[in-house]
Amino acid sequence: NGCDPSQQLTTVHVDGTYELSFDIMPKGTINAWTNIIHMGNSDADRLPAMWFYANTYRLHIRAGTEDSYNNGCDPSQQLVANKLNHVKMQVTWTTLTIWYDGKQVSQCSISGHRTGDFKFYASNPWYTAANADIKHIEYHTSSTAGTPFPTTTPTAFPTPSPTPYPTTTPTA
């Protein structure tokens, strides 16, 4: 229920390509940048991170890279207040794509992905928490160990049968 300030959910491994989705119900605007989700060990780790612009339900979506911690896309469409909106982002080796309720709303080119283990926050400790409820967070990497690019044989993304997050038992 809601974004509790600085609520670290877990630590995740980012291997360069991933998909993140969740349901969010915005409940009120705030006169400041407000954080929704953040994967990173500092504000400069945005793998990814999402905020609402001040006084709006417009998302500021970042997928930090080696080139810039602030690479990302900002869809012009705003989320609908007091309604459950489904947000999905997919980071491949070349693009960041955003969907709202199954409809693509933004895509931008990115490269130079960062990898490593990062804290996963529902609202980070560096910004005001968004006034919103978040449910059904799912995060999937393209592979557990990471696949060198380019591959000699194509690797499906997303995987045909992704593992739900959080898992109930350890995965191999």
Short mmCIF file of N, CA and C in Angstrom, two decimals:
data_model
loop_
_atom_site.label_atom_id
_atom_site.label_comp_id
_atom_site.label_asym_id
_atom_site.label_seq_id
_atom_site.Cartn_x
_atom_site.Cartn_y
_atom_site.Cartn_z
N ASN A 1 0.84 -1.19 0.00
CA ASN A 1 0.00 0.00 0.00
C ASN A 1 0.87 1.24 0.00
N GLY A 2 0.77 2.04 -1.03
CA GLY A 2 1.48 3.30 -1.12
C GLY A 2 2.98 3.12 -1.20
N CYS A 3 3.65 4.22 -1.44
CA CYS A 3 5.11 4.24 -1.47
C CYS A 3 5.59 4.69 -0.10
N ASP A 4 6.11 3.80 0.69
CA ASP A 4 6.68 4.18 1.96
C ASP A 4 8.09 4.70 1.71
N PRO A 5 8.45 5.83 2.29
CA PRO A 5 9.77 6.39 2.03
C PRO A 5 10.88 5.39 2.30
N SER A 6 11.79 5.31 1.36
CA SER A 6 13.01 4.51 1.49
C SER A 6 12.75 3.04 1.76
N GLN A 7 11.70 2.49 1.20
CA GLN A 7 11.40 1.08 1.43
C GLN A 7 12.20 0.20 0.48
N GLN A 8 13.34 -0.34 0.97
CA GLN A 8 14.13 -1.25 0.15
C GLN A 8 13.43 -2.60 0.14
N LEU A 9 13.08 -3.07 -1.07
CA LEU A 9 12.39 -4.34 -1.21
C LEU A 9 13.35 -5.51 -1.21
N THR A 10 14.46 -5.36 -1.93
CA THR A 10 15.42 -6.45 -2.08
C THR A 10 16.67 -5.90 -2.76
N THR A 11 17.58 -6.78 -3.12
CA THR A 11 18.71 -6.44 -3.99
C THR A 11 18.56 -7.30 -5.23
N VAL A 12 18.80 -6.72 -6.40
CA VAL A 12 18.64 -7.44 -7.66
C VAL A 12 19.91 -7.35 -8.49
N HIS A 13 20.09 -8.32 -9.36
CA HIS A 13 21.20 -8.30 -10.30
C HIS A 13 20.71 -7.74 -11.64
N VAL A 14 21.38 -6.71 -12.11
CA VAL A 14 21.07 -6.11 -13.40
C VAL A 14 22.13 -6.60 -14.38
N ASP A 15 21.70 -7.25 -15.47
CA ASP A 15 22.68 -7.78 -16.43
C ASP A 15 22.72 -6.98 -17.73
N GLY A 16 22.12 -5.82 -17.74
CA GLY A 16 22.17 -4.97 -18.93
C GLY A 16 20.85 -4.86 -19.66
N THR A 17 20.09 -5.94 -19.74
CA THR A 17 18.77 -5.90 -20.37
C THR A 17 17.75 -6.46 -19.38
N TYR A 18 16.58 -5.85 -19.35
CA TYR A 18 15.59 -6.25 -18.35
C TYR A 18 14.21 -5.73 -18.74
N GLU A 19 13.23 -6.22 -17.99
CA GLU A 19 11.86 -5.76 -18.13
C GLU A 19 11.31 -5.55 -16.73
N LEU A 20 10.65 -4.43 -16.53
CA LEU A 20 10.04 -4.10 -15.25
C LEU A 20 8.60 -3.71 -15.52
N SER A 21 7.67 -4.27 -14.74
CA SER A 21 6.28 -3.87 -14.86
C SER A 21 5.64 -3.82 -13.48
N PHE A 22 4.59 -3.03 -13.36
CA PHE A 22 3.87 -2.90 -12.10
C PHE A 22 2.55 -2.19 -12.36
N ASP A 23 1.66 -2.30 -11.40
CA ASP A 23 0.41 -1.56 -11.41
C ASP A 23 0.55 -0.41 -10.43
N ILE A 24 0.05 0.76 -10.82
CA ILE A 24 0.15 1.94 -9.96
C ILE A 24 -1.15 2.73 -10.00
N MET A 25 -1.58 3.15 -8.82
CA MET A 25 -2.75 4.01 -8.70
C MET A 25 -2.31 5.34 -8.09
N PRO A 26 -2.16 6.39 -8.93
CA PRO A 26 -1.82 7.71 -8.39
C PRO A 26 -2.98 8.26 -7.56
N LYS A 27 -2.66 8.81 -6.38
CA LYS A 27 -3.71 9.25 -5.46
C LYS A 27 -3.67 10.74 -5.16
N GLY A 28 -2.69 11.45 -5.69
CA GLY A 28 -2.59 12.89 -5.45
C GLY A 28 -1.24 13.39 -5.91
N THR A 29 -1.22 14.61 -6.42
CA THR A 29 0.04 15.20 -6.87
C THR A 29 0.71 15.92 -5.70
N ILE A 30 2.01 16.12 -5.85
CA ILE A 30 2.83 16.80 -4.85
C ILE A 30 3.67 17.83 -5.60
N ASN A 31 3.93 18.96 -4.98
CA ASN A 31 4.68 20.04 -5.61
C ASN A 31 6.19 19.78 -5.51
N ALA A 32 6.63 18.63 -6.05
CA ALA A 32 8.04 18.23 -6.05
C ALA A 32 8.17 16.99 -6.92
N TRP A 33 9.40 16.69 -7.35
CA TRP A 33 9.66 15.39 -7.96
C TRP A 33 9.34 14.34 -6.91
N THR A 34 8.60 13.29 -7.28
CA THR A 34 8.28 12.25 -6.32
C THR A 34 8.66 10.89 -6.90
N ASN A 35 9.41 10.13 -6.12
CA ASN A 35 9.93 8.85 -6.60
C ASN A 35 8.94 7.72 -6.41
N ILE A 36 8.91 6.82 -7.40
CA ILE A 36 8.01 5.66 -7.39
C ILE A 36 8.81 4.39 -7.17
N ILE A 37 9.77 4.13 -8.05
CA ILE A 37 10.61 2.93 -8.01
C ILE A 37 12.03 3.35 -8.34
N HIS A 38 12.98 2.71 -7.69
CA HIS A 38 14.39 3.03 -7.95
C HIS A 38 15.24 1.78 -7.70
N MET A 39 16.02 1.40 -8.70
CA MET A 39 17.01 0.34 -8.53
C MET A 39 18.37 1.01 -8.60
N GLY A 40 19.09 0.98 -7.49
CA GLY A 40 20.41 1.60 -7.46
C GLY A 40 20.89 1.75 -6.04
N ASN A 41 22.21 1.87 -5.92
CA ASN A 41 22.83 2.03 -4.61
C ASN A 41 23.04 3.49 -4.24
N SER A 42 22.75 4.40 -5.18
CA SER A 42 22.83 5.84 -4.95
C SER A 42 21.88 6.51 -5.94
N ASP A 43 21.68 7.81 -5.80
CA ASP A 43 20.81 8.53 -6.73
C ASP A 43 21.35 8.45 -8.15
N ALA A 44 22.67 8.33 -8.31
CA ALA A 44 23.28 8.27 -9.65
C ALA A 44 23.18 6.87 -10.27
N ASP A 45 22.69 5.89 -9.54
CA ASP A 45 22.39 4.56 -10.11
C ASP A 45 20.90 4.57 -10.40
N ARG A 46 20.52 4.61 -11.66
CA ARG A 46 19.11 4.64 -12.04
C ARG A 46 18.86 3.51 -13.04
N LEU A 47 18.70 2.29 -12.50
CA LEU A 47 18.71 1.08 -13.32
C LEU A 47 17.45 0.23 -13.16
N PRO A 48 16.34 0.63 -13.32
CA PRO A 48 15.87 1.97 -13.67
C PRO A 48 15.43 2.75 -12.43
N ALA A 49 14.85 3.91 -12.69
CA ALA A 49 14.22 4.72 -11.67
C ALA A 49 13.07 5.49 -12.32
N MET A 50 12.01 5.72 -11.55
CA MET A 50 10.84 6.44 -12.07
C MET A 50 10.34 7.44 -11.06
N TRP A 51 9.97 8.61 -11.56
CA TRP A 51 9.40 9.68 -10.75
C TRP A 51 8.15 10.23 -11.43
N PHE A 52 7.33 10.92 -10.64
CA PHE A 52 6.32 11.81 -11.18
C PHE A 52 6.95 13.20 -11.24
N TYR A 53 6.71 13.92 -12.36
CA TYR A 53 7.02 15.34 -12.40
C TYR A 53 6.20 16.03 -11.31
N ALA A 54 6.68 17.16 -10.82
CA ALA A 54 5.95 17.93 -9.80
C ALA A 54 4.55 18.28 -10.30
N ASN A 55 3.58 18.10 -9.43
CA ASN A 55 2.18 18.48 -9.68
C ASN A 55 1.54 17.79 -10.88
N THR A 56 2.04 16.61 -11.28
CA THR A 56 1.46 15.89 -12.42
C THR A 56 1.51 14.39 -12.15
N TYR A 57 0.91 13.65 -13.08
CA TYR A 57 1.03 12.19 -13.11
C TYR A 57 1.84 11.76 -14.33
N ARG A 58 2.69 12.65 -14.82
CA ARG A 58 3.60 12.33 -15.94
C ARG A 58 4.84 11.67 -15.38
N LEU A 59 5.25 10.55 -16.01
CA LEU A 59 6.41 9.81 -15.53
C LEU A 59 7.71 10.31 -16.15
N HIS A 60 8.72 10.34 -15.33
CA HIS A 60 10.11 10.59 -15.72
C HIS A 60 10.80 9.25 -15.51
N ILE A 61 11.16 8.57 -16.61
CA ILE A 61 11.67 7.20 -16.55
C ILE A 61 13.13 7.17 -16.99
N ARG A 62 14.00 6.70 -16.12
CA ARG A 62 15.44 6.66 -16.38
C ARG A 62 15.92 5.21 -16.44
N ALA A 63 16.87 4.97 -17.33
CA ALA A 63 17.56 3.67 -17.44
C ALA A 63 19.04 3.99 -17.61
N GLY A 64 19.70 4.28 -16.51
CA GLY A 64 21.07 4.74 -16.53
C GLY A 64 22.02 3.83 -17.29
N THR A 65 22.99 4.45 -17.96
CA THR A 65 23.99 3.72 -18.74
C THR A 65 25.38 4.21 -18.36
N GLU A 66 26.39 3.60 -18.98
CA GLU A 66 27.76 4.07 -18.77
C GLU A 66 27.93 5.51 -19.27
N ASP A 67 27.16 5.88 -20.31
CA ASP A 67 27.25 7.24 -20.87
C ASP A 67 26.64 8.29 -19.94
N SER A 68 25.49 7.96 -19.32
CA SER A 68 24.82 8.91 -18.44
C SER A 68 23.87 8.18 -17.50
N TYR A 69 23.95 8.55 -16.24
CA TYR A 69 23.02 7.96 -15.27
C TYR A 69 21.59 8.41 -15.54
N ASN A 70 21.41 9.47 -16.35
CA ASN A 70 20.11 10.07 -16.55
C ASN A 70 19.51 9.77 -17.93
N ASN A 71 20.01 8.74 -18.64
CA ASN A 71 19.40 8.36 -19.91
C ASN A 71 17.99 7.84 -19.65
N GLY A 72 17.07 8.15 -20.57
CA GLY A 72 15.73 7.63 -20.40
C GLY A 72 14.72 8.29 -21.32
N CYS A 73 13.45 7.98 -21.08
CA CYS A 73 12.32 8.49 -21.87
C CYS A 73 11.28 9.06 -20.92
N ASP A 74 10.60 10.10 -21.37
CA ASP A 74 9.51 10.69 -20.60
C ASP A 74 8.27 10.74 -21.47
N PRO A 75 7.39 9.73 -21.36
CA PRO A 75 6.17 9.77 -22.16
C PRO A 75 5.38 11.06 -21.89
N SER A 76 4.77 11.61 -22.92
CA SER A 76 3.98 12.84 -22.74
C SER A 76 2.65 12.54 -22.05
N GLN A 77 2.14 11.32 -22.22
CA GLN A 77 0.87 10.95 -21.59
C GLN A 77 1.04 10.83 -20.08
N GLN A 78 0.03 11.27 -19.35
CA GLN A 78 0.03 11.13 -17.90
C GLN A 78 -0.77 9.90 -17.50
N LEU A 79 -0.44 9.33 -16.36
CA LEU A 79 -1.24 8.25 -15.82
C LEU A 79 -2.57 8.82 -15.33
N VAL A 80 -3.56 7.95 -15.20
CA VAL A 80 -4.90 8.36 -14.78
C VAL A 80 -4.98 8.29 -13.25
N ALA A 81 -5.43 9.38 -12.64
CA ALA A 81 -5.56 9.44 -11.18
C ALA A 81 -6.64 8.49 -10.68
N ASN A 82 -6.41 7.93 -9.51
CA ASN A 82 -7.38 7.07 -8.82
C ASN A 82 -7.85 5.89 -9.67
N LYS A 83 -7.01 5.44 -10.58
CA LYS A 83 -7.27 4.27 -11.42
C LYS A 83 -6.00 3.44 -11.43
N LEU A 84 -6.13 2.12 -11.46
CA LEU A 84 -4.97 1.25 -11.57
C LEU A 84 -4.44 1.30 -12.99
N ASN A 85 -3.23 1.81 -13.17
CA ASN A 85 -2.55 1.90 -14.47
C ASN A 85 -1.47 0.83 -14.49
N HIS A 86 -1.32 0.11 -15.61
CA HIS A 86 -0.25 -0.88 -15.74
C HIS A 86 0.88 -0.23 -16.53
N VAL A 87 2.07 -0.18 -15.92
CA VAL A 87 3.25 0.42 -16.55
C VAL A 87 4.26 -0.69 -16.80
N LYS A 88 4.79 -0.73 -18.02
CA LYS A 88 5.83 -1.71 -18.35
C LYS A 88 6.95 -0.99 -19.08
N MET A 89 8.18 -1.33 -18.72
CA MET A 89 9.34 -0.82 -19.46
C MET A 89 10.22 -2.00 -19.82
N GLN A 90 10.82 -1.91 -21.00
CA GLN A 90 11.72 -2.96 -21.47
C GLN A 90 13.00 -2.30 -21.96
N VAL A 91 14.11 -2.76 -21.43
CA VAL A 91 15.43 -2.27 -21.84
C VAL A 91 16.11 -3.39 -22.60
N THR A 92 16.40 -3.14 -23.89
CA THR A 92 17.18 -4.08 -24.69
C THR A 92 18.56 -3.48 -24.88
N TRP A 93 19.39 -4.10 -25.70
CA TRP A 93 20.75 -3.58 -25.91
C TRP A 93 20.73 -2.24 -26.63
N THR A 94 19.63 -1.89 -27.29
CA THR A 94 19.60 -0.65 -28.08
C THR A 94 18.46 0.29 -27.75
N THR A 95 17.42 -0.16 -27.05
CA THR A 95 16.26 0.70 -26.84
C THR A 95 15.66 0.57 -25.44
N LEU A 96 14.96 1.61 -25.06
CA LEU A 96 14.09 1.64 -23.89
C LEU A 96 12.69 1.89 -24.41
N THR A 97 11.76 0.98 -24.12
CA THR A 97 10.38 1.10 -24.58
C THR A 97 9.45 1.10 -23.38
N ILE A 98 8.45 1.97 -23.42
CA ILE A 98 7.49 2.14 -22.33
C ILE A 98 6.08 1.87 -22.85
N TRP A 99 5.29 1.13 -22.04
CA TRP A 99 3.88 0.88 -22.33
C TRP A 99 3.04 1.30 -21.14
N TYR A 100 1.86 1.88 -21.39
CA TYR A 100 0.83 2.11 -20.38
C TYR A 100 -0.37 1.27 -20.78
N ASP A 101 -0.82 0.42 -19.89
CA ASP A 101 -1.99 -0.42 -20.13
C ASP A 101 -1.93 -1.13 -21.47
N GLY A 102 -0.74 -1.66 -21.82
CA GLY A 102 -0.56 -2.43 -23.04
C GLY A 102 -0.34 -1.63 -24.30
N LYS A 103 -0.37 -0.29 -24.22
CA LYS A 103 -0.17 0.56 -25.39
C LYS A 103 1.20 1.23 -25.31
N GLN A 104 2.02 1.07 -26.37
CA GLN A 104 3.34 1.70 -26.38
C GLN A 104 3.18 3.21 -26.39
N VAL A 105 3.84 3.88 -25.44
CA VAL A 105 3.73 5.34 -25.32
C VAL A 105 5.05 6.06 -25.54
N SER A 106 6.17 5.33 -25.55
CA SER A 106 7.46 5.99 -25.75
C SER A 106 8.52 4.95 -26.08
N GLN A 107 9.51 5.39 -26.85
CA GLN A 107 10.69 4.56 -27.14
C GLN A 107 11.85 5.49 -27.43
N CYS A 108 13.02 5.15 -26.89
CA CYS A 108 14.22 5.93 -27.17
C CYS A 108 15.42 5.00 -27.28
N SER A 109 16.46 5.49 -27.92
CA SER A 109 17.69 4.71 -28.10
C SER A 109 18.60 4.88 -26.89
N ILE A 110 19.15 3.77 -26.42
CA ILE A 110 20.14 3.81 -25.34
C ILE A 110 21.18 2.73 -25.60
N SER A 111 22.37 2.90 -25.04
CA SER A 111 23.42 1.88 -25.14
C SER A 111 24.40 2.09 -24.00
N GLY A 112 25.31 1.15 -23.84
CA GLY A 112 26.31 1.24 -22.77
C GLY A 112 25.76 0.86 -21.42
N HIS A 113 25.04 -0.25 -21.38
CA HIS A 113 24.35 -0.67 -20.17
C HIS A 113 25.28 -0.99 -19.02
N ARG A 114 24.81 -0.68 -17.83
CA ARG A 114 25.52 -1.01 -16.61
C ARG A 114 25.04 -2.35 -16.08
N THR A 115 25.91 -3.03 -15.36
CA THR A 115 25.57 -4.32 -14.75
C THR A 115 26.01 -4.31 -13.30
N GLY A 116 25.45 -5.23 -12.53
CA GLY A 116 25.86 -5.36 -11.14
C GLY A 116 24.68 -5.64 -10.24
N ASP A 117 24.95 -5.62 -8.94
CA ASP A 117 23.92 -5.85 -7.94
C ASP A 117 23.52 -4.52 -7.34
N PHE A 118 22.20 -4.27 -7.32
CA PHE A 118 21.70 -2.97 -6.90
C PHE A 118 20.50 -3.14 -5.97
N LYS A 119 20.35 -2.20 -5.04
CA LYS A 119 19.19 -2.17 -4.16
C LYS A 119 17.96 -1.81 -4.97
N PHE A 120 16.81 -2.39 -4.60
CA PHE A 120 15.55 -2.16 -5.29
C PHE A 120 14.60 -1.51 -4.28
N TYR A 121 14.24 -0.25 -4.54
CA TYR A 121 13.40 0.52 -3.63
C TYR A 121 11.99 0.74 -4.22
N ALA A 122 10.99 0.67 -3.36
CA ALA A 122 9.68 1.25 -3.65
C ALA A 122 9.75 2.63 -3.00
N SER A 123 10.11 3.60 -3.79
CA SER A 123 10.45 4.96 -3.37
C SER A 123 11.85 4.93 -2.75
N ASN A 124 12.70 5.84 -3.23
CA ASN A 124 14.08 5.83 -2.77
C ASN A 124 14.30 6.79 -1.61
N PRO A 125 15.46 6.73 -0.96
CA PRO A 125 15.73 7.61 0.18
C PRO A 125 16.16 9.03 -0.20
N TRP A 126 16.27 9.33 -1.50
CA TRP A 126 16.79 10.62 -1.93
C TRP A 126 15.72 11.61 -2.38
N TYR A 127 14.48 11.15 -2.55
CA TYR A 127 13.38 12.01 -3.02
C TYR A 127 12.14 11.74 -2.19
N THR A 128 11.20 12.67 -2.26
CA THR A 128 9.89 12.50 -1.64
C THR A 128 9.19 11.32 -2.30
N ALA A 129 8.48 10.52 -1.51
CA ALA A 129 7.74 9.38 -2.05
C ALA A 129 6.49 9.85 -2.78
N ALA A 130 6.18 9.18 -3.89
CA ALA A 130 4.96 9.49 -4.64
C ALA A 130 3.73 9.12 -3.82
N ASN A 131 2.67 9.87 -4.01
CA ASN A 131 1.39 9.57 -3.38
C ASN A 131 0.66 8.60 -4.30
N ALA A 132 0.99 7.32 -4.18
CA ALA A 132 0.46 6.30 -5.09
C ALA A 132 0.55 4.93 -4.43
N ASP A 133 -0.34 4.05 -4.85
CA ASP A 133 -0.26 2.64 -4.46
C ASP A 133 0.37 1.87 -5.60
N ILE A 134 1.29 0.96 -5.27
CA ILE A 134 1.97 0.14 -6.27
C ILE A 134 1.71 -1.33 -5.95
N LYS A 135 1.39 -2.11 -6.97
CA LYS A 135 1.13 -3.55 -6.80
C LYS A 135 1.78 -4.32 -7.94
N HIS A 136 1.90 -5.62 -7.72
CA HIS A 136 2.30 -6.57 -8.77
C HIS A 136 3.59 -6.17 -9.48
N ILE A 137 4.62 -5.86 -8.72
CA ILE A 137 5.92 -5.52 -9.32
C ILE A 137 6.55 -6.79 -9.86
N GLU A 138 6.93 -6.77 -11.14
CA GLU A 138 7.66 -7.89 -11.75
C GLU A 138 8.91 -7.35 -12.41
N TYR A 139 10.00 -8.03 -12.18
CA TYR A 139 11.30 -7.66 -12.77
C TYR A 139 11.94 -8.91 -13.32
N HIS A 140 12.36 -8.86 -14.57
CA HIS A 140 13.02 -10.00 -15.22
C HIS A 140 14.26 -9.50 -15.95
N THR A 141 15.37 -10.20 -15.79
CA THR A 141 16.54 -9.93 -16.61
C THR A 141 16.47 -10.87 -17.81
N SER A 142 17.22 -10.54 -18.87
CA SER A 142 17.18 -11.38 -20.07
C SER A 142 17.84 -12.72 -19.83
N SER A 143 18.77 -12.77 -18.91
CA SER A 143 19.40 -14.05 -18.54
C SER A 143 20.00 -13.88 -17.16
N THR A 144 20.22 -14.96 -16.48
CA THR A 144 20.76 -14.88 -15.13
C THR A 144 22.21 -14.40 -15.15
N ALA A 145 23.00 -14.93 -16.07
CA ALA A 145 24.42 -14.60 -16.09
C ALA A 145 24.76 -13.49 -17.08
N GLY A 146 23.82 -13.09 -17.91
CA GLY A 146 24.12 -12.09 -18.93
C GLY A 146 24.67 -12.78 -20.17
N THR A 147 24.26 -12.34 -21.32
CA THR A 147 24.70 -12.93 -22.57
C THR A 147 25.57 -11.92 -23.30
N PRO A 148 26.77 -12.32 -23.74
CA PRO A 148 27.60 -11.38 -24.50
C PRO A 148 26.85 -10.92 -25.74
N PHE A 149 27.11 -9.70 -26.14
CA PHE A 149 26.45 -9.13 -27.31
C PHE A 149 27.50 -8.81 -28.36
N PRO A 150 27.33 -9.13 -29.62
CA PRO A 150 26.18 -9.85 -30.16
C PRO A 150 26.29 -11.34 -29.90
N THR A 151 25.14 -12.01 -29.84
CA THR A 151 25.13 -13.45 -29.62
C THR A 151 25.31 -14.17 -30.95
N THR A 152 25.78 -15.40 -30.88
CA THR A 152 25.91 -16.18 -32.11
C THR A 152 24.57 -16.77 -32.52
N THR A 153 23.69 -17.01 -31.53
CA THR A 153 22.32 -17.44 -31.82
C THR A 153 21.38 -16.53 -31.05
N PRO A 154 20.24 -16.18 -31.61
CA PRO A 154 19.34 -15.25 -30.93
C PRO A 154 18.83 -15.80 -29.59
N THR A 155 18.69 -14.90 -28.63
CA THR A 155 18.12 -15.22 -27.34
C THR A 155 16.79 -14.49 -27.24
N ALA A 156 15.73 -15.20 -26.96
CA ALA A 156 14.41 -14.58 -26.87
C ALA A 156 14.35 -13.63 -25.69
N PHE A 157 13.75 -12.46 -25.92
CA PHE A 157 13.48 -11.52 -24.83
C PHE A 157 12.13 -10.90 -25.08
N PRO A 158 11.20 -10.89 -24.18
CA PRO A 158 11.37 -11.55 -22.90
C PRO A 158 11.38 -13.06 -23.03
N THR A 159 11.85 -13.73 -22.01
CA THR A 159 11.94 -15.18 -22.07
C THR A 159 10.54 -15.77 -22.22
N PRO A 160 10.44 -16.96 -22.84
CA PRO A 160 9.11 -17.55 -23.06
C PRO A 160 8.35 -17.83 -21.76
N SER A 161 9.05 -18.13 -20.67
CA SER A 161 8.37 -18.37 -19.40
C SER A 161 9.15 -17.68 -18.28
N PRO A 162 8.93 -16.36 -18.11
CA PRO A 162 9.67 -15.62 -17.09
C PRO A 162 9.32 -16.08 -15.68
N THR A 163 10.24 -15.86 -14.77
CA THR A 163 10.04 -16.19 -13.37
C THR A 163 9.39 -14.99 -12.69
N PRO A 164 8.26 -15.19 -12.00
CA PRO A 164 7.63 -14.05 -11.31
C PRO A 164 8.52 -13.53 -10.19
N TYR A 165 8.44 -12.23 -9.93
CA TYR A 165 9.21 -11.61 -8.88
C TYR A 165 8.27 -11.24 -7.75
N PRO A 166 8.51 -11.49 -6.51
CA PRO A 166 9.63 -12.28 -6.02
C PRO A 166 9.34 -13.78 -6.18
N THR A 167 10.40 -14.55 -6.28
CA THR A 167 10.24 -15.99 -6.42
C THR A 167 9.91 -16.60 -5.05
N THR A 168 9.23 -17.73 -5.07
CA THR A 168 8.90 -18.41 -3.81
C THR A 168 9.98 -19.39 -3.42
N THR A 169 10.78 -19.84 -4.39
CA THR A 169 11.91 -20.74 -4.13
C THR A 169 13.09 -20.26 -4.95
N PRO A 170 14.32 -20.57 -4.54
CA PRO A 170 15.49 -20.14 -5.32
C PRO A 170 15.43 -20.68 -6.75
N THR A 171 15.95 -19.88 -7.69
CA THR A 171 16.02 -20.30 -9.09
C THR A 171 17.43 -20.71 -9.41
N ALA A 172 17.59 -21.60 -10.37
CA ALA A 172 18.91 -22.10 -10.75
C ALA A 172 19.65 -21.06 -11.56
#
